[in-house]
Amino acid sequence: MTISSEIRIAGPFNGNDVTDTFPFTFKVFRVEDVLVTQASLLGFESVLTMGIDLTVFINADQETSPGGSVVLIAPLPNGYKLSITSIVKNLQPVSLTNNGGFYPDVINKA
């Protein structure tokens, strides 16, 4: 799979005291890869905690349908903003050796 975009953020979404579910469309490997931040009316940012503040659901097939949704325990307050991103660094940890085997799946996952 090729990566057609470096954008790995959804939002900012505006709170309205009603909405509690927010979508994202970037690829993740595990729910723990998702980072959700909330900004207050005064602009103070805080990281929300999985299992306490929110639940993350990812689509089963991240190759054909990347992303998922974040569901807050309580709706996002009016005037607050929410952003969703990935904690996975933009690194390439795969080491390719000269005259070694070439496995396309390894390259694609990297």
mmCIF file of N, CA and C in Angstrom, residues 37-85:
data_model
loop_
_atom_site.group_PDB
_atom_site.id
_atom_site.type_symbol
_atom_site.label_atom_id
_atom_site.label_comp_id
_atom_site.label_asym_id
_atom_site.label_seq_id
_atom_site.Cartn_x
_atom_site.Cartn_y
_atom_site.Cartn_z
ATOM 1 N N THR A 37 -7.093 15.218 21.655
ATOM 2 C CA THR A 37 -6.887 16.387 22.500
ATOM 3 C C THR A 37 -8.122 17.276 22.450
ATOM 4 N N GLN A 38 -8.337 17.940 23.561
ATOM 5 C CA GLN A 38 -9.480 18.835 23.704
ATOM 6 C C GLN A 38 -8.962 20.211 24.108
ATOM 7 N N ALA A 39 -9.512 21.251 23.501
ATOM 8 C CA ALA A 39 -9.139 22.623 23.853
ATOM 9 C C ALA A 39 -10.344 23.306 24.488
ATOM 10 N N SER A 40 -10.112 23.943 25.627
ATOM 11 C CA SER A 40 -11.180 24.624 26.353
ATOM 12 C C SER A 40 -11.508 25.965 25.698
ATOM 13 N N LEU A 41 -12.481 26.652 26.253
ATOM 14 C CA LEU A 41 -12.867 27.972 25.753
ATOM 15 C C LEU A 41 -11.698 28.951 25.765
ATOM 16 N N LEU A 42 -10.808 28.795 26.735
ATOM 17 C CA LEU A 42 -9.650 29.676 26.850
ATOM 18 C C LEU A 42 -8.453 29.186 26.032
ATOM 19 N N GLY A 43 -8.605 28.041 25.354
ATOM 20 C CA GLY A 43 -7.539 27.511 24.518
ATOM 21 C C GLY A 43 -6.582 26.571 25.209
ATOM 22 N N PHE A 44 -6.870 26.219 26.469
ATOM 23 C CA PHE A 44 -6.010 25.266 27.167
ATOM 24 C C PHE A 44 -6.273 23.865 26.633
ATOM 25 N N GLU A 45 -5.204 23.177 26.217
ATOM 26 C CA GLU A 45 -5.345 21.836 25.652
ATOM 27 C C GLU A 45 -5.081 20.767 26.694
ATOM 28 N N SER A 46 -5.837 19.678 26.586
ATOM 29 C CA SER A 46 -5.606 18.515 27.446
ATOM 30 C C SER A 46 -5.786 17.258 26.606
ATOM 31 N N VAL A 47 -5.004 16.248 26.939
ATOM 32 C CA VAL A 47 -5.098 14.955 26.262
ATOM 33 C C VAL A 47 -6.166 14.138 26.969
ATOM 34 N N LEU A 48 -7.097 13.587 26.198
ATOM 35 C CA LEU A 48 -8.157 12.765 26.771
ATOM 36 C C LEU A 48 -7.661 11.329 26.935
ATOM 37 N N THR A 49 -8.168 10.649 27.953
ATOM 38 C CA THR A 49 -7.713 9.316 28.310
ATOM 39 C C THR A 49 -8.706 8.249 27.848
ATOM 40 N N MET A 50 -8.155 7.260 27.133
ATOM 41 C CA MET A 50 -8.974 6.154 26.660
ATOM 42 C C MET A 50 -9.520 5.367 27.852
ATOM 43 N N GLY A 51 -10.798 5.026 27.779
ATOM 44 C CA GLY A 51 -11.438 4.267 28.837
ATOM 45 C C GLY A 51 -12.021 5.133 29.939
ATOM 46 N N ILE A 52 -11.523 6.355 30.060
ATOM 47 C CA ILE A 52 -12.047 7.293 31.056
ATOM 48 C C ILE A 52 -12.860 8.391 30.371
ATOM 49 N N ASP A 53 -12.253 9.008 29.350
ATOM 50 C CA ASP A 53 -12.902 10.101 28.634
ATOM 51 C C ASP A 53 -13.529 9.656 27.315
ATOM 52 N N LEU A 54 -13.029 8.571 26.747
ATOM 53 C CA LEU A 54 -13.461 8.190 25.402
ATOM 54 C C LEU A 54 -13.215 6.718 25.120
ATOM 55 N N THR A 55 -13.808 6.274 24.019
ATOM 56 C CA THR A 55 -13.575 4.948 23.452
ATOM 57 C C THR A 55 -13.245 5.151 21.984
ATOM 58 N N VAL A 56 -12.307 4.367 21.462
ATOM 59 C CA VAL A 56 -11.929 4.453 20.054
ATOM 60 C C VAL A 56 -12.354 3.171 19.350
ATOM 61 N N PHE A 57 -12.970 3.330 18.203
ATOM 62 C CA PHE A 57 -13.337 2.207 17.351
ATOM 63 C C PHE A 57 -12.620 2.390 16.024
ATOM 64 N N ILE A 58 -11.906 1.342 15.569
ATOM 65 C CA ILE A 58 -11.236 1.437 14.273
ATOM 66 C C ILE A 58 -11.905 0.473 13.299
ATOM 67 N N ASN A 59 -11.898 0.872 12.034
ATOM 68 C CA ASN A 59 -12.475 0.028 10.996
ATOM 69 C C ASN A 59 -11.665 -1.255 10.888
ATOM 70 N N ALA A 60 -12.346 -2.352 10.600
ATOM 71 C CA ALA A 60 -11.707 -3.669 10.577
ATOM 72 C C ALA A 60 -10.613 -3.769 9.520
ATOM 73 N N ASP A 61 -10.855 -3.219 8.335
ATOM 74 C CA ASP A 61 -9.871 -3.310 7.254
ATOM 75 C C ASP A 61 -9.264 -1.932 7.010
ATOM 76 N N GLN A 62 -8.142 -1.654 7.638
ATOM 77 C CA GLN A 62 -7.487 -0.359 7.526
ATOM 78 C C GLN A 62 -6.856 -0.138 6.151
ATOM 79 N N GLU A 63 -6.697 -1.190 5.364
ATOM 80 C CA GLU A 63 -6.130 -1.042 4.021
ATOM 81 C C GLU A 63 -7.141 -0.414 3.072
ATOM 82 N N THR A 64 -8.387 -0.889 3.094
ATOM 83 C CA THR A 64 -9.404 -0.383 2.168
ATOM 84 C C THR A 64 -10.287 0.691 2.779
ATOM 85 N N SER A 65 -10.375 0.721 4.102
ATOM 86 C CA SER A 65 -11.224 1.706 4.784
ATOM 87 C C SER A 65 -10.518 2.199 6.045
ATOM 88 N N PRO A 66 -9.482 3.034 5.868
ATOM 89 C CA PRO A 66 -8.727 3.491 7.040
ATOM 90 C C PRO A 66 -9.554 4.390 7.948
ATOM 91 N N GLY A 67 -9.187 4.382 9.222
ATOM 92 C CA GLY A 67 -9.838 5.273 10.177
ATOM 93 C C GLY A 67 -10.800 4.576 11.096
ATOM 94 N N GLY A 68 -11.715 5.372 11.640
ATOM 95 C CA GLY A 68 -12.698 4.872 12.589
ATOM 96 C C GLY A 68 -13.393 6.040 13.246
ATOM 97 N N SER A 69 -13.707 5.883 14.523
ATOM 98 C CA SER A 69 -14.385 6.961 15.234
ATOM 99 C C SER A 69 -13.979 6.986 16.697
ATOM 100 N N VAL A 70 -14.110 8.173 17.265
ATOM 101 C CA VAL A 70 -13.872 8.402 18.680
ATOM 102 C C VAL A 70 -15.220 8.732 19.296
ATOM 103 N N VAL A 71 -15.565 8.026 20.375
ATOM 104 C CA VAL A 71 -16.823 8.281 21.071
ATOM 105 C C VAL A 71 -16.485 8.757 22.478
ATOM 106 N N LEU A 72 -16.893 9.985 22.774
ATOM 107 C CA LEU A 72 -16.654 10.559 24.100
ATOM 108 C C LEU A 72 -17.660 10.019 25.103
ATOM 109 N N ILE A 73 -17.256 9.909 26.361
ATOM 110 C CA ILE A 73 -18.156 9.481 27.432
ATOM 111 C C ILE A 73 -19.264 10.512 27.617
ATOM 112 N N ALA A 74 -18.922 11.796 27.501
ATOM 113 C CA ALA A 74 -19.891 12.896 27.590
ATOM 114 C C ALA A 74 -19.718 13.768 26.351
ATOM 115 N N PRO A 75 -20.790 14.373 25.847
ATOM 116 C CA PRO A 75 -20.666 15.232 24.662
ATOM 117 C C PRO A 75 -19.640 16.344 24.865
ATOM 118 N N LEU A 76 -19.028 16.765 23.765
ATOM 119 C CA LEU A 76 -18.054 17.851 23.810
ATOM 120 C C LEU A 76 -18.786 19.156 24.129
ATOM 121 N N PRO A 77 -18.358 19.856 25.186
ATOM 122 C CA PRO A 77 -19.046 21.088 25.589
ATOM 123 C C PRO A 77 -19.046 22.172 24.502
ATOM 124 N N ASN A 78 -20.070 22.976 24.529
ATOM 125 C CA ASN A 78 -20.197 24.086 23.594
ATOM 126 C C ASN A 78 -18.971 24.995 23.699
ATOM 127 N N GLY A 79 -18.381 25.320 22.549
ATOM 128 C CA GLY A 79 -17.210 26.193 22.525
ATOM 129 C C GLY A 79 -15.879 25.474 22.616
ATOM 130 N N TYR A 80 -15.877 24.215 23.040
ATOM 131 C CA TYR A 80 -14.641 23.436 23.106
ATOM 132 C C TYR A 80 -14.316 22.912 21.706
ATOM 133 N N LYS A 81 -13.061 22.543 21.503
ATOM 134 C CA LYS A 81 -12.622 21.960 20.234
ATOM 135 C C LYS A 81 -11.935 20.628 20.515
ATOM 136 N N LEU A 82 -12.078 19.714 19.563
ATOM 137 C CA LEU A 82 -11.499 18.381 19.703
ATOM 138 C C LEU A 82 -10.707 18.063 18.447
ATOM 139 N N SER A 83 -9.516 17.510 18.615
ATOM 140 C CA SER A 83 -8.686 17.079 17.491
ATOM 141 C C SER A 83 -8.264 15.633 17.714
ATOM 142 N N ILE A 84 -8.189 14.902 16.614
ATOM 143 C CA ILE A 84 -7.788 13.487 16.645
ATOM 144 C C ILE A 84 -6.558 13.346 15.764
ATOM 145 N N THR A 85 -5.535 12.677 16.283
ATOM 146 C CA THR A 85 -4.327 12.439 15.505
ATOM 147 C C THR A 85 -3.739 11.078 15.886
#
